[in-house]
Tab-separated table of C-alpha atoms in Angstrom:
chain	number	residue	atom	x	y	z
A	1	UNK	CA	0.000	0.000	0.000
A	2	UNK	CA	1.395	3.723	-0.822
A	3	UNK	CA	0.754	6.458	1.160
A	4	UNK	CA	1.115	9.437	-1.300
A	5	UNK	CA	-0.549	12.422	1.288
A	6	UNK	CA	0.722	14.077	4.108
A	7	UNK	CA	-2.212	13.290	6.458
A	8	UNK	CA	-1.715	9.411	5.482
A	9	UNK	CA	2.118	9.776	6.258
A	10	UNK	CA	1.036	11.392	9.769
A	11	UNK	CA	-1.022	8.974	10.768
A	12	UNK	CA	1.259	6.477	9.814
A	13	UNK	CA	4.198	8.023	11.781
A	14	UNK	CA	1.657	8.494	14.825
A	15	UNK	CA	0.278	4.968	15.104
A	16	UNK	CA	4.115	3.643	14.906
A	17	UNK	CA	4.828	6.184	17.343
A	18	UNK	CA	2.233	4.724	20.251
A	19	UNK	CA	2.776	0.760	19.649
A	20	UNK	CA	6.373	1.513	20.294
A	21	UNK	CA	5.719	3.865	23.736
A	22	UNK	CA	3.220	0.582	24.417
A	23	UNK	CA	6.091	-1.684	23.947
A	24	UNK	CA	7.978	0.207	26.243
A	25	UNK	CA	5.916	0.729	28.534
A	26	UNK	CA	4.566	-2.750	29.084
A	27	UNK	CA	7.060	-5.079	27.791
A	28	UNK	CA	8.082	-8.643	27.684
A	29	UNK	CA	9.554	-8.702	31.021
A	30	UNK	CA	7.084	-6.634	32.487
A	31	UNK	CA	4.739	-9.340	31.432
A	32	UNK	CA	6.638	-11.863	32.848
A	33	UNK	CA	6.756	-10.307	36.100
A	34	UNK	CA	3.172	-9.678	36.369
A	35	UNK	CA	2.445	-13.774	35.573
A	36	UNK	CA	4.874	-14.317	38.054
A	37	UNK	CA	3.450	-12.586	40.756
A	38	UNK	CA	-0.145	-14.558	39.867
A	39	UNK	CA	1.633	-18.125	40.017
A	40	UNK	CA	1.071	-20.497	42.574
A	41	UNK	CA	4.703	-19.512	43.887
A	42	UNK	CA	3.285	-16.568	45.686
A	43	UNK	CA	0.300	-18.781	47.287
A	44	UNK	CA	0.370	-18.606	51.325
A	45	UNK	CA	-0.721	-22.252	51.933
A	46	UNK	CA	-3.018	-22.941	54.905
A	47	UNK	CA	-6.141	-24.701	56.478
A	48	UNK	CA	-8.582	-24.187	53.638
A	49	UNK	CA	-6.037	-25.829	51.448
A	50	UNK	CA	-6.177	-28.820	53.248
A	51	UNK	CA	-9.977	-28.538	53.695
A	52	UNK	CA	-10.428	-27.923	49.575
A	53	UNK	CA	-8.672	-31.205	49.314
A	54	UNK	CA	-10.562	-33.855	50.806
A	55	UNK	CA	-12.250	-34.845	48.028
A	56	UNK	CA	-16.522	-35.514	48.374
A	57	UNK	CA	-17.558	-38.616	48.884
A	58	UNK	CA	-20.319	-39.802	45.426
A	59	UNK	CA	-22.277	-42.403	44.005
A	60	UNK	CA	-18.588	-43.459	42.330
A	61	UNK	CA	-15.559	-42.124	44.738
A	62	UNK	CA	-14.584	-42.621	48.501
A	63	UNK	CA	-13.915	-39.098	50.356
A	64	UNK	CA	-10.004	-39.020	50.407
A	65	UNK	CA	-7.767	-36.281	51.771
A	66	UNK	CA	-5.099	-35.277	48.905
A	67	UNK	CA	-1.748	-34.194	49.805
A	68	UNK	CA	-1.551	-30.024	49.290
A	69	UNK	CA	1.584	-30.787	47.838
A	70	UNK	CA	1.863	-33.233	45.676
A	71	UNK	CA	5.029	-34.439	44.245
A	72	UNK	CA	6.576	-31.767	46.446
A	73	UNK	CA	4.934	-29.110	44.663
A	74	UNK	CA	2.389	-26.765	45.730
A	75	UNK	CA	-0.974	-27.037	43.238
A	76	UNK	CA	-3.908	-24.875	44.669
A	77	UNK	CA	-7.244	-25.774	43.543
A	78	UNK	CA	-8.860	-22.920	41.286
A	79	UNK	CA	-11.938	-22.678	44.238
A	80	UNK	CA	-9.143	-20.702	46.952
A	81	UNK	CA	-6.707	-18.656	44.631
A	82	UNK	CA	-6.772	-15.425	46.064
A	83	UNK	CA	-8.406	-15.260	49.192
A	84	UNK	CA	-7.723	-12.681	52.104
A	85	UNK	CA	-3.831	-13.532	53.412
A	86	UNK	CA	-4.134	-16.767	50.788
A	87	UNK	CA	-1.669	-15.349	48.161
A	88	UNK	CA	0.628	-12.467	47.924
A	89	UNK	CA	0.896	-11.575	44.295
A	90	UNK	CA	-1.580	-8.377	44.327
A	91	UNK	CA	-0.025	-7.222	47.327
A	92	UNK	CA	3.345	-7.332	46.352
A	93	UNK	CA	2.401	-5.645	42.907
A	94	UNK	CA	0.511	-2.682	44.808
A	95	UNK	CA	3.880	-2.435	47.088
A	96	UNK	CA	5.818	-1.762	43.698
A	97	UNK	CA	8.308	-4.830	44.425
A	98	UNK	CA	11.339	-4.811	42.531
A	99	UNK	CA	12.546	-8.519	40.720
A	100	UNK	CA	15.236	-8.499	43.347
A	101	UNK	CA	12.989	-8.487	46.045
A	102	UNK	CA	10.363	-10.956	44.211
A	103	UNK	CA	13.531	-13.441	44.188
A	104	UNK	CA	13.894	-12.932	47.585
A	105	UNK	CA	10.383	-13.789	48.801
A	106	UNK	CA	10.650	-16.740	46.603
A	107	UNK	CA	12.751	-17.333	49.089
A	108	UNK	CA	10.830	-17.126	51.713
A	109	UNK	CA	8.358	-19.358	50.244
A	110	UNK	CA	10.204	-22.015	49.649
A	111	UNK	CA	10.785	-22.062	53.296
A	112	UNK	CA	7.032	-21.019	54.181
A	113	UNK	CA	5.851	-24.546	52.054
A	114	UNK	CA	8.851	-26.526	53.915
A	115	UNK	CA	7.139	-24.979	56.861
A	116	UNK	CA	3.686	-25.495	56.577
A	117	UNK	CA	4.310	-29.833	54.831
A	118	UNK	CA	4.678	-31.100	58.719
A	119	UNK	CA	1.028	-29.703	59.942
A	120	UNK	CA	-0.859	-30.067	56.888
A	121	UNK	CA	0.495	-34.045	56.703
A	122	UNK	CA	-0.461	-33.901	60.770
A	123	UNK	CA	-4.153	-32.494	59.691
A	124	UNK	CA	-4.563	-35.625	57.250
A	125	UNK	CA	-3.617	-37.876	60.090
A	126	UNK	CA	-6.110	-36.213	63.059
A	127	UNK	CA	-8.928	-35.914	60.746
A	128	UNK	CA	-8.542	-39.771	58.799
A	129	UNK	CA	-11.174	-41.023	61.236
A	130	UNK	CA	-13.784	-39.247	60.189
A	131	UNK	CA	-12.995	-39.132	56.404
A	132	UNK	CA	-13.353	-43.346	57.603
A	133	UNK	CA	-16.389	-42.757	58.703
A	134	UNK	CA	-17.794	-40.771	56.362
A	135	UNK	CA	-16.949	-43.597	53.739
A	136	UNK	CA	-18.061	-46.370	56.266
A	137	UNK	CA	-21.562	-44.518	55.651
A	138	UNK	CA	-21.310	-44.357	51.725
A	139	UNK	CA	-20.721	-48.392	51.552
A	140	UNK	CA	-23.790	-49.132	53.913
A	141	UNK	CA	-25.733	-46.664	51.295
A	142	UNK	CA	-24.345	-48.158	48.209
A	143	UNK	CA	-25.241	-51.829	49.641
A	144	UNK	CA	-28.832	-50.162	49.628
A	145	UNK	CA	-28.870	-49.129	46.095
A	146	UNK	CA	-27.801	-52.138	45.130
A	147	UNK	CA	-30.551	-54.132	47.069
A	148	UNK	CA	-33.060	-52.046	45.222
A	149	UNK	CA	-33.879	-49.990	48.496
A	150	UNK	CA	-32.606	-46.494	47.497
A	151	UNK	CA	-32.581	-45.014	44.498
A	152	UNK	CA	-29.652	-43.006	43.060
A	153	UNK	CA	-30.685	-39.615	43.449
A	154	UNK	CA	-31.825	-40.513	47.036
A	155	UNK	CA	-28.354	-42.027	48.289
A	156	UNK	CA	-27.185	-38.609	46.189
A	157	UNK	CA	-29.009	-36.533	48.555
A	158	UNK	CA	-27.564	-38.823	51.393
A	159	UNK	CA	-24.325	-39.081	50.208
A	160	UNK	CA	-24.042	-34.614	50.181
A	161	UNK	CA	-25.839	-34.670	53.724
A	162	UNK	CA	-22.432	-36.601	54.943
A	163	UNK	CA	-20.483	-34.628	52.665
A	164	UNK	CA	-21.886	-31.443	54.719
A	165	UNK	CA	-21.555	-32.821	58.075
A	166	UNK	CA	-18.368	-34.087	57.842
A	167	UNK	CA	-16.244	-30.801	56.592
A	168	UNK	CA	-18.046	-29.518	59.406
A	169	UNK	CA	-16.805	-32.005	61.645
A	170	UNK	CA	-13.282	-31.808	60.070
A	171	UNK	CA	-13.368	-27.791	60.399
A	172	UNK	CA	-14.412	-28.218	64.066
A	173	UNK	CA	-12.057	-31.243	65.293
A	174	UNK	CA	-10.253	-29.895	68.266
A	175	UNK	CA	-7.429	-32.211	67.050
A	176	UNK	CA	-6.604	-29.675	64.777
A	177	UNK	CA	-5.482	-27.302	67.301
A	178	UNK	CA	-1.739	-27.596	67.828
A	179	UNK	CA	-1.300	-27.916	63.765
A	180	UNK	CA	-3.425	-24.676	62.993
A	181	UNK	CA	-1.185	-22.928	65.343
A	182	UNK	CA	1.701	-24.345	63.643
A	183	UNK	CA	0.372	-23.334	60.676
A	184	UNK	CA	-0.254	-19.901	61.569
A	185	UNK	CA	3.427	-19.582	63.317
A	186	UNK	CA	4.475	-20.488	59.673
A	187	UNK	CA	2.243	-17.674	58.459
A	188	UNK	CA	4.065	-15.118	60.421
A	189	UNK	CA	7.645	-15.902	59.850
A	190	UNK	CA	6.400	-15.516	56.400
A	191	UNK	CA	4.999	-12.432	56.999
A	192	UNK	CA	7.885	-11.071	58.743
A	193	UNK	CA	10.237	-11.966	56.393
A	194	UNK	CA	8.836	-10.336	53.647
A	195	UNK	CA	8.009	-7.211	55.564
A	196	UNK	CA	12.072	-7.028	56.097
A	197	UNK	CA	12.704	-6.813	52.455
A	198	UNK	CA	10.334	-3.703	51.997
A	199	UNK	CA	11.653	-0.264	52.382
A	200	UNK	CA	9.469	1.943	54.620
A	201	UNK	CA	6.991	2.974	51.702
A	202	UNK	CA	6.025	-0.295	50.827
A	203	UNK	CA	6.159	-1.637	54.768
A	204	UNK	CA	3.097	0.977	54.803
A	205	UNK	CA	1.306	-0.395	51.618
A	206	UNK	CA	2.409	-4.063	53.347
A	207	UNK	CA	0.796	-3.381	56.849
A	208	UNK	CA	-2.451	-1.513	55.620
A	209	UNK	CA	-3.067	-4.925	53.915
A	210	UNK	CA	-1.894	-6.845	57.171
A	211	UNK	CA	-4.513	-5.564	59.241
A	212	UNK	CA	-7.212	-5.209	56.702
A	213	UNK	CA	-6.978	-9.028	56.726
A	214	UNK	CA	-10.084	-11.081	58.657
A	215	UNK	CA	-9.693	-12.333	62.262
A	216	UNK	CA	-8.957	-16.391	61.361
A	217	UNK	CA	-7.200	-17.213	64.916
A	218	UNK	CA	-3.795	-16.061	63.868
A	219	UNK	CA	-3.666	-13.046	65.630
């Protein structure tokens, strides 16, 4: 295409002018910082990441209790990605952190998941009882579907009623106790550590957020 008038030259000269200011602006490694910062690195794990994976009981599956780390790393499921305190990535970008102090919370939580693997694997032990039990009740109502004395959509409706009543027994176990506090001592080193690396512009941005942050029995 030939652009024979001035106005067309212009434009032309104009439009180059603004994708390169956009490329500047916004480029690749700014892009790669930002998905950084939304990875599953920056997740803070704790107690509703063990709860989100003990897996339902149904008409085909046992409840089980996953590990929240698998193969030694940390996979949060999509239904807790960025809850209050659960993940540090929109935090850190309001506090304008610089890539040499994302690499150092990195860091830090590496050592928060090395922290928190003891009292999550403790949480899977205290609560196995009544993840048995709740699947000791699923095989007595799958005996009665097959003996033609409950239909499916009834032991359905059974099956979710100990589905319900056993996260709520799991959520309340006082066995939990000494493990949630471990967990939450994790929390704070965490939160310390990461509150060193800030200079005293971003500690403000970083302690705003702190105590915006709901009541859960860590502090």
């Amino acid at each position: 295409m030939r652009f024979s008038s001035p106005l067309q030259i212009l434009l032309l000269l104009l439009l180059a002018a603004g994708l390169t200011a956009c490329q500047q602006n916004v480029g690749p490694e700014d892009h790669g910082m930002v998905a950084d910062l939304n990875s599953a690195d920056f997740a803070v794990a704790g107690f509703d990441d063990f709860l989100a994976n003990v897996t339902p009981v149904t008409l085909d599956q046992e409840m089980a209790c996953a590990p929240v780390f698998p193969g030694g790393r940390f996979h949060r499921r999509p239904d807790r990605p960025f809850g209050p305190g659960a993940h540090l990535g929109k935090i850190l970008r309001e506090a304008g952190i610089s890539r040499e102090q994302m690499a150092q919370v990195r860091l830090l939580l590496t050592a928060h998941r090395e922290c928190v693997q003891e009292p999550l694997e403790n949480l899977r032990t205290a609560n196995q009882e009544l993840i048995d039990a709740a699947n000791a009740q699923r095989r007595e109502i799958m005996q009665a579907v097959r003996n033609g004395e409950l239909t499916r959509a009834q032991a359905q409706e059974r099956l979710q009623a100990i589905n319900d009543s056993t996260q709520q027994a799991i959520a309340n176990n006082p066995a939990n106790a000494p493990y949630l506090q471990a967990l939450c001592v994790c929390r704070a080193t965490l939160f310390d550590g990461v509150r060193g690396l800030l200079d005293a512009t971003q500690q403000a941005v970083w302690d705003e957020w702190v105590a915006g942050l709901p009541d859960d029995g860590c502090r």
